[in-house]
PDB file of C-alpha atoms in Angstrom:
ATOM      1  CA  MET A   1       0.000   0.000   0.000  1.00  0.00           C
ATOM      2  CA  ASN A   2       2.983   2.283  -0.306  1.00  0.00           C
ATOM      3  CA  LYS A   3       3.506   4.849  -3.012  1.00  0.00           C
ATOM      4  CA  VAL A   4      -0.128   5.716  -3.415  1.00  0.00           C
ATOM      5  CA  ASP A   5      -0.389   8.792  -5.546  1.00  0.00           C
ATOM      6  CA  LEU A   6      -3.906  10.104  -5.087  1.00  0.00           C
ATOM      7  CA  ASN A   7      -3.941  12.524  -8.021  1.00  0.00           C
ATOM      8  CA  GLY A   8      -0.660  14.124  -7.058  1.00  0.00           C
ATOM      9  CA  THR A   9      -1.454  14.626  -3.409  1.00  0.00           C
ATOM     10  CA  LEU A  10       1.504  14.369  -1.097  1.00  0.00           C
ATOM     11  CA  VAL A  11       0.815  12.034   1.797  1.00  0.00           C
ATOM     12  CA  LYS A  12       2.809  10.966   4.826  1.00  0.00           C
ATOM     13  CA  ALA A  13       4.259   7.951   3.022  1.00  0.00           C
ATOM     14  CA  ASP A  14       5.779  10.275   0.388  1.00  0.00           C
ATOM     15  CA  ILE A  15       7.387  12.389   3.077  1.00  0.00           C
ATOM     16  CA  VAL A  16       8.725   9.248   4.732  1.00  0.00           C
ATOM     17  CA  ASP A  17      10.229   8.213   1.372  1.00  0.00           C
ATOM     18  CA  GLN A  18      12.045  11.507   1.049  1.00  0.00           C
ATOM     19  CA  VAL A  19      13.374  11.289   4.586  1.00  0.00           C
ATOM     20  CA  TYR A  20      14.421   7.702   3.926  1.00  0.00           C
ATOM     21  CA  GLU A  21      16.320   8.693   0.803  1.00  0.00           C
ATOM     22  CA  LYS A  22      17.983  11.672   2.432  1.00  0.00           C
ATOM     23  CA  VAL A  23      19.150  10.129   5.689  1.00  0.00           C
ATOM     24  CA  GLY A  24      20.839   6.773   5.939  1.00  0.00           C
ATOM     25  CA  PHE A  25      18.506   4.797   8.089  1.00  0.00           C
ATOM     26  CA  THR A  26      15.861   2.154   7.677  1.00  0.00           C
ATOM     27  CA  ARG A  27      12.388   2.848   6.400  1.00  0.00           C
ATOM     28  CA  GLN A  28      11.021   1.848   9.768  1.00  0.00           C
ATOM     29  CA  GLU A  29      13.151   4.526  11.426  1.00  0.00           C
ATOM     30  CA  ALA A  30      12.087   7.089   8.865  1.00  0.00           C
ATOM     31  CA  VAL A  31       8.421   6.284   9.566  1.00  0.00           C
ATOM     32  CA  GLN A  32       9.062   6.627  13.273  1.00  0.00           C
ATOM     33  CA  ALA A  33      10.901   9.961  12.923  1.00  0.00           C
ATOM     34  CA  VAL A  34       8.121  11.521  10.837  1.00  0.00           C
ATOM     35  CA  GLU A  35       5.447  10.192  13.197  1.00  0.00           C
ATOM     36  CA  ILE A  36       7.230  11.596  16.247  1.00  0.00           C
ATOM     37  CA  LEU A  37       7.706  14.942  14.553  1.00  0.00           C
ATOM     38  CA  PHE A  38       3.997  15.494  13.956  1.00  0.00           C
ATOM     39  CA  ASP A  39       3.094  14.058  17.358  1.00  0.00           C
ATOM     40  CA  GLU A  40       5.377  16.590  19.025  1.00  0.00           C
ATOM     41  CA  ILE A  41       3.776  19.473  17.144  1.00  0.00           C
ATOM     42  CA  LYS A  42       0.341  18.185  18.071  1.00  0.00           C
ATOM     43  CA  SER A  43       1.197  17.776  21.714  1.00  0.00           C
ATOM     44  CA  GLU A  44       2.675  21.271  21.895  1.00  0.00           C
ATOM     45  CA  LEU A  45      -0.496  22.735  20.393  1.00  0.00           C
ATOM     46  CA  ALA A  46      -2.628  20.600  22.698  1.00  0.00           C
ATOM     47  CA  HIS A  47      -0.813  22.199  25.621  1.00  0.00           C
ATOM     48  CA  GLY A  48      -1.831  25.596  24.361  1.00  0.00           C
ATOM     49  CA  ASN A  49       1.485  26.682  22.919  1.00  0.00           C
ATOM     50  CA  ASN A  50       2.122  28.089  19.464  1.00  0.00           C
ATOM     51  CA  VAL A  51       4.561  26.365  17.151  1.00  0.00           C
ATOM     52  CA  ARG A  52       6.839  28.328  14.885  1.00  0.00           C
ATOM     53  CA  ILE A  53       8.823  26.536  12.219  1.00  0.00           C
ATOM     54  CA  SER A  54      11.185  29.112  10.752  1.00  0.00           C
ATOM     55  CA  ARG A  55      11.275  29.304   6.937  1.00  0.00           C
ATOM     56  CA  PHE A  56       7.992  27.349   6.870  1.00  0.00           C
ATOM     57  CA  ALA A  57       5.096  28.657   8.915  1.00  0.00           C
ATOM     58  CA  SER A  58       3.625  29.302  12.327  1.00  0.00           C
ATOM     59  CA  PHE A  59       0.744  27.439  13.898  1.00  0.00           C
ATOM     60  CA  ILE A  60      -1.014  29.921  16.113  1.00  0.00           C
ATOM     61  CA  LEU A  61      -3.795  29.273  18.603  1.00  0.00           C
ATOM     62  CA  ARG A  62      -6.543  31.827  18.855  1.00  0.00           C
ATOM     63  CA  GLU A  63      -9.182  32.182  21.521  1.00  0.00           C
ATOM     64  CA  LYS A  64     -12.645  32.791  20.157  1.00  0.00           C
ATOM     65  CA  LYS A  65     -15.285  34.324  22.364  1.00  0.00           C
ATOM     66  CA  ALA A  66     -18.728  32.845  22.733  1.00  0.00           C
ATOM     67  CA  ARG A  67     -21.177  34.328  20.270  1.00  0.00           C
ATOM     68  CA  ASN A  68     -24.670  33.903  18.966  1.00  0.00           C
ATOM     69  CA  ALA A  69     -25.113  32.507  15.528  1.00  0.00           C
ATOM     70  CA  ARG A  70     -27.979  31.370  13.405  1.00  0.00           C
ATOM     71  CA  ASN A  71     -28.625  28.177  11.604  1.00  0.00           C
ATOM     72  CA  PRO A  72     -29.036  29.567   8.088  1.00  0.00           C
ATOM     73  CA  LYS A  73     -31.497  26.849   7.178  1.00  0.00           C
ATOM     74  CA  THR A  74     -33.901  27.061  10.099  1.00  0.00           C
ATOM     75  CA  GLY A  75     -33.169  30.581  11.330  1.00  0.00           C
ATOM     76  CA  GLU A  76     -32.749  29.147  14.772  1.00  0.00           C
ATOM     77  CA  THR A  77     -30.427  31.078  17.071  1.00  0.00           C
ATOM     78  CA  ILE A  78     -27.736  29.034  18.713  1.00  0.00           C
ATOM     79  CA  ARG A  79     -25.027  29.890  21.186  1.00  0.00           C
ATOM     80  CA  ILE A  80     -21.494  29.095  20.134  1.00  0.00           C
ATOM     81  CA  ARG A  81     -19.325  28.427  23.147  1.00  0.00           C
ATOM     82  CA  PRO A  82     -15.912  30.013  23.548  1.00  0.00           C
ATOM     83  CA  ARG A  83     -13.332  27.906  21.788  1.00  0.00           C
ATOM     84  CA  THR A  84      -9.738  27.716  20.721  1.00  0.00           C
ATOM     85  CA  VAL A  85      -8.956  27.458  17.047  1.00  0.00           C
ATOM     86  CA  LEU A  86      -5.764  26.819  15.200  1.00  0.00           C
ATOM     87  CA  THR A  87      -4.589  29.282  12.577  1.00  0.00           C
ATOM     88  CA  PHE A  88      -1.793  28.932  10.086  1.00  0.00           C
ATOM     89  CA  LYS A  89       0.518  31.736   9.091  1.00  0.00           C
ATOM     90  CA  PRO A  90       2.861  30.948   6.212  1.00  0.00           C
ATOM     91  CA  SER A  91       6.364  32.373   6.412  1.00  0.00           C
ATOM     92  CA  LYS A  92       7.694  34.838   3.861  1.00  0.00           C
ATOM     93  CA  GLN A  93       9.854  32.056   2.399  1.00  0.00           C
ATOM     94  CA  LEU A  94       6.887  29.741   1.945  1.00  0.00           C
ATOM     95  CA  LEU A  95       4.838  32.484   0.289  1.00  0.00           C
ATOM     96  CA  ASP A  96       7.745  33.254  -2.010  1.00  0.00           C
ATOM     97  CA  SER A  97       8.107  29.641  -3.060  1.00  0.00           C
ATOM     98  CA  THR A  98       4.423  29.229  -3.883  1.00  0.00           C
ATOM     99  CA  ASN A  99       4.485  32.380  -5.982  1.00  0.00           C
ATOM    100  CA  GLN A 100       7.759  32.059  -7.833  1.00  0.00           C
ATOM    101  CA  SER A 101       6.683  29.138 -10.002  1.00  0.00           C
ATOM    102  CA  SER A 102       5.054  30.207 -13.248  1.00  0.00           C
ATOM    103  CA  CYS A 103       2.831  27.175 -13.600  1.00  0.00           C
ATOM    104  CA  ASP A 104      -0.414  28.196 -15.245  1.00  0.00           C
ATOM    105  CA  ASP A 105      -2.808  25.769 -13.616  1.00  0.00           C
ATOM    106  CA  ASN A 106      -6.398  26.787 -13.319  1.00  0.00           C
ATOM    107  CA  SER A 107      -7.433  23.548 -11.737  1.00  0.00           C
ATOM    108  CA  ASP A 108     -10.016  24.694  -9.251  1.00  0.00           C
ATOM    109  CA  SER A 109     -13.012  22.611  -8.433  1.00  0.00           C
TER     110      SER A 109
ATOM    111  CA  MET B   1       7.958  25.920  20.281  1.00  0.00           C
ATOM    112  CA  THR B   2      10.541  26.751  17.647  1.00  0.00           C
ATOM    113  CA  LYS B   3      12.123  24.513  15.049  1.00  0.00           C
ATOM    114  CA  ALA B   4      15.242  24.097  17.184  1.00  0.00           C
ATOM    115  CA  GLU B   5      13.135  22.918  20.115  1.00  0.00           C
ATOM    116  CA  LEU B   6      11.227  20.566  17.871  1.00  0.00           C
ATOM    117  CA  VAL B   7      14.498  19.051  16.654  1.00  0.00           C
ATOM    118  CA  GLU B   8      15.621  18.559  20.213  1.00  0.00           C
ATOM    119  CA  ARG B   9      12.424  16.848  21.293  1.00  0.00           C
ATOM    120  CA  VAL B  10      12.358  14.534  18.320  1.00  0.00           C
ATOM    121  CA  ALA B  11      16.035  13.665  18.806  1.00  0.00           C
ATOM    122  CA  ASN B  12      15.355  12.765  22.433  1.00  0.00           C
ATOM    123  CA  GLN B  13      12.881  10.124  21.382  1.00  0.00           C
ATOM    124  CA  ILE B  14      14.795   8.337  18.675  1.00  0.00           C
ATOM    125  CA  ASN B  15      18.225   6.967  18.161  1.00  0.00           C
ATOM    126  CA  LEU B  16      19.454   9.885  16.065  1.00  0.00           C
ATOM    127  CA  THR B  17      21.879  12.700  16.659  1.00  0.00           C
ATOM    128  CA  LYS B  18      20.599  16.258  16.736  1.00  0.00           C
ATOM    129  CA  LYS B  19      22.285  16.886  13.385  1.00  0.00           C
ATOM    130  CA  GLN B  20      20.544  13.927  11.751  1.00  0.00           C
ATOM    131  CA  THR B  21      17.233  14.939  13.270  1.00  0.00           C
ATOM    132  CA  GLU B  22      17.671  18.425  11.899  1.00  0.00           C
ATOM    133  CA  VAL B  23      18.041  16.951   8.423  1.00  0.00           C
ATOM    134  CA  VAL B  24      14.848  14.955   8.973  1.00  0.00           C
ATOM    135  CA  VAL B  25      12.892  18.002  10.140  1.00  0.00           C
ATOM    136  CA  ASN B  26      14.160  20.139   7.279  1.00  0.00           C
ATOM    137  CA  THR B  27      13.379  17.409   4.756  1.00  0.00           C
ATOM    138  CA  VAL B  28       9.815  17.101   6.014  1.00  0.00           C
ATOM    139  CA  PHE B  29       9.068  20.801   5.731  1.00  0.00           C
ATOM    140  CA  SER B  30      10.856  21.331   2.441  1.00  0.00           C
ATOM    141  CA  SER B  31       8.960  18.386   1.027  1.00  0.00           C
ATOM    142  CA  ILE B  32       5.672  20.053   2.002  1.00  0.00           C
ATOM    143  CA  THR B  33       6.893  23.392   0.633  1.00  0.00           C
ATOM    144  CA  GLU B  34       7.928  21.875  -2.696  1.00  0.00           C
ATOM    145  CA  SER B  35       4.609  20.122  -3.161  1.00  0.00           C
ATOM    146  CA  LEU B  36       2.708  23.319  -2.492  1.00  0.00           C
ATOM    147  CA  ALA B  37       4.982  25.210  -4.885  1.00  0.00           C
ATOM    148  CA  GLU B  38       4.030  22.660  -7.551  1.00  0.00           C
ATOM    149  CA  GLY B  39       0.389  23.252  -6.715  1.00  0.00           C
ATOM    150  CA  LYS B  40      -0.027  19.854  -5.067  1.00  0.00           C
ATOM    151  CA  LYS B  41      -2.096  19.204  -1.980  1.00  0.00           C
ATOM    152  CA  VAL B  42      -0.561  17.695   1.124  1.00  0.00           C
ATOM    153  CA  GLU B  43      -2.643  15.433   3.348  1.00  0.00           C
ATOM    154  CA  LEU B  44      -1.387  14.210   6.680  1.00  0.00           C
ATOM    155  CA  ARG B  45      -3.600  11.785   8.572  1.00  0.00           C
ATOM    156  CA  GLY B  46      -4.276  12.844  12.128  1.00  0.00           C
ATOM    157  CA  PHE B  47      -2.796  16.262  11.506  1.00  0.00           C
ATOM    158  CA  GLY B  48      -4.366  18.193   8.679  1.00  0.00           C
ATOM    159  CA  SER B  49      -4.064  19.187   5.065  1.00  0.00           C
ATOM    160  CA  PHE B  50      -2.274  21.917   3.188  1.00  0.00           C
ATOM    161  CA  ARG B  51      -3.362  23.358  -0.092  1.00  0.00           C
ATOM    162  CA  ILE B  52      -3.025  26.419  -2.239  1.00  0.00           C
ATOM    163  CA  ARG B  53      -5.683  29.044  -2.505  1.00  0.00           C
ATOM    164  CA  GLN B  54      -5.669  31.394  -5.411  1.00  0.00           C
ATOM    165  CA  ARG B  55      -6.202  35.040  -4.500  1.00  0.00           C
ATOM    166  CA  ASN B  56      -7.342  37.109  -7.441  1.00  0.00           C
ATOM    167  CA  ALA B  57      -5.774  40.415  -8.333  1.00  0.00           C
ATOM    168  CA  ARG B  58      -7.673  43.322  -6.837  1.00  0.00           C
ATOM    169  CA  VAL B  59      -7.520  47.034  -6.415  1.00  0.00           C
ATOM    170  CA  GLY B  60      -6.624  47.874  -2.875  1.00  0.00           C
ATOM    171  CA  ARG B  61      -6.187  51.178  -1.181  1.00  0.00           C
ATOM    172  CA  ASN B  62      -3.429  52.596   0.833  1.00  0.00           C
ATOM    173  CA  PRO B  63      -5.262  53.167   4.110  1.00  0.00           C
ATOM    174  CA  LYS B  64      -3.200  56.219   4.892  1.00  0.00           C
ATOM    175  CA  SER B  65      -3.345  58.123   1.635  1.00  0.00           C
ATOM    176  CA  GLY B  66      -6.485  56.567   0.153  1.00  0.00           C
ATOM    177  CA  GLN B  67      -4.547  56.019  -3.027  1.00  0.00           C
ATOM    178  CA  LYS B  68      -5.509  53.054  -5.216  1.00  0.00           C
ATOM    179  CA  VAL B  69      -2.963  50.259  -5.473  1.00  0.00           C
ATOM    180  CA  GLU B  70      -2.990  47.243  -7.767  1.00  0.00           C
ATOM    181  CA  VAL B  71      -2.656  44.087  -5.685  1.00  0.00           C
ATOM    182  CA  PRO B  72      -1.489  41.256  -7.961  1.00  0.00           C
ATOM    183  CA  SER B  73      -3.021  37.783  -7.814  1.00  0.00           C
ATOM    184  CA  LYS B  74      -1.195  35.362  -5.593  1.00  0.00           C
ATOM    185  CA  LYS B  75      -1.191  31.815  -4.352  1.00  0.00           C
ATOM    186  CA  VAL B  76      -1.581  31.499  -0.623  1.00  0.00           C
ATOM    187  CA  PRO B  77      -0.830  28.297   1.261  1.00  0.00           C
ATOM    188  CA  PHE B  78      -3.771  27.292   3.414  1.00  0.00           C
ATOM    189  CA  PHE B  79      -3.885  24.797   6.259  1.00  0.00           C
ATOM    190  CA  LYS B  80      -6.937  22.997   7.530  1.00  0.00           C
ATOM    191  CA  ALA B  81      -6.486  21.177  10.805  1.00  0.00           C
ATOM    192  CA  GLY B  82      -7.800  17.634  10.832  1.00  0.00           C
ATOM    193  CA  LYS B  83     -10.639  16.694  13.160  1.00  0.00           C
ATOM    194  CA  GLU B  84      -8.321  15.097  15.667  1.00  0.00           C
ATOM    195  CA  LEU B  85      -6.047  18.134  15.888  1.00  0.00           C
ATOM    196  CA  ARG B  86      -8.974  20.548  15.990  1.00  0.00           C
ATOM    197  CA  GLU B  87     -10.483  18.727  18.944  1.00  0.00           C
ATOM    198  CA  LEU B  88      -7.149  18.300  20.676  1.00  0.00           C
ATOM    199  CA  VAL B  89      -6.497  22.024  20.571  1.00  0.00           C
ATOM    200  CA  ASP B  90      -9.970  22.882  21.826  1.00  0.00           C
ATOM    201  CA  LYS B  91     -10.072  20.313  24.621  1.00  0.00           C
ATOM    202  CA  HIS B  92      -7.431  22.200  26.519  1.00  0.00           C
ATOM    203  CA  GLU B  93      -9.617  25.278  26.559  1.00  0.00           C
ATOM    204  CA  LYS B  94     -12.714  23.381  27.623  1.00  0.00           C
ATOM    205  CA  ALA B  95     -10.913  21.908  30.607  1.00  0.00           C
ATOM    206  CA  GLN B  96      -9.997  25.359  31.889  1.00  0.00           C
ATOM    207  CA  GLU B  97     -13.294  26.993  31.088  1.00  0.00           C
ATOM    208  CA  VAL B  98     -15.791  27.030  33.918  1.00  0.00           C
ATOM    209  CA  GLU B  99     -19.391  26.991  32.815  1.00  0.00           C
ATOM    210  CA  SER B 100     -20.822  30.420  33.533  1.00  0.00           C
TER     211      SER B 100
END
């Protein structure tokens, strides 16, 4: 089940492959390293701390206040409880790399 | 948490030096960056997905002078947290919040 290329989408297995090729250790170790990496980011965010990966992006937690909203279908008013949401702020370098390429794809669905 | 701290924490859990771990961390993020630059989506189970959103060119205004400025179209990387991560992040808040 490795090397599944769902219409060009990059999945964890592809990242593992790249790590595996780049560093001289077993595939099993590469899987483990990638798994631990994302687990660490998750656990840091779960503890309420922001994560900043320089040259990539920041994952920033934002507190949202409780507010009233409406179900657009029924018009019913509901209370939305205060919550914490995760926002993503791309770094300058990441923005530059997505805008430098002159690929003219209009594939939007 | 910064990238350096991330490297340290990952290195502490596996049999790799800090240098090797740094290569791993850099490879992971440059792999995501390259895919996005090629216009590809990135989907990571249990974490979330990254994709590119196209922002059309528009006429903006300099808020100070009121002068019109052409803002060119651009491709903005966008991240959507997966269900697991979204709930994980919010659970923390719920635990602290006292029902009022």
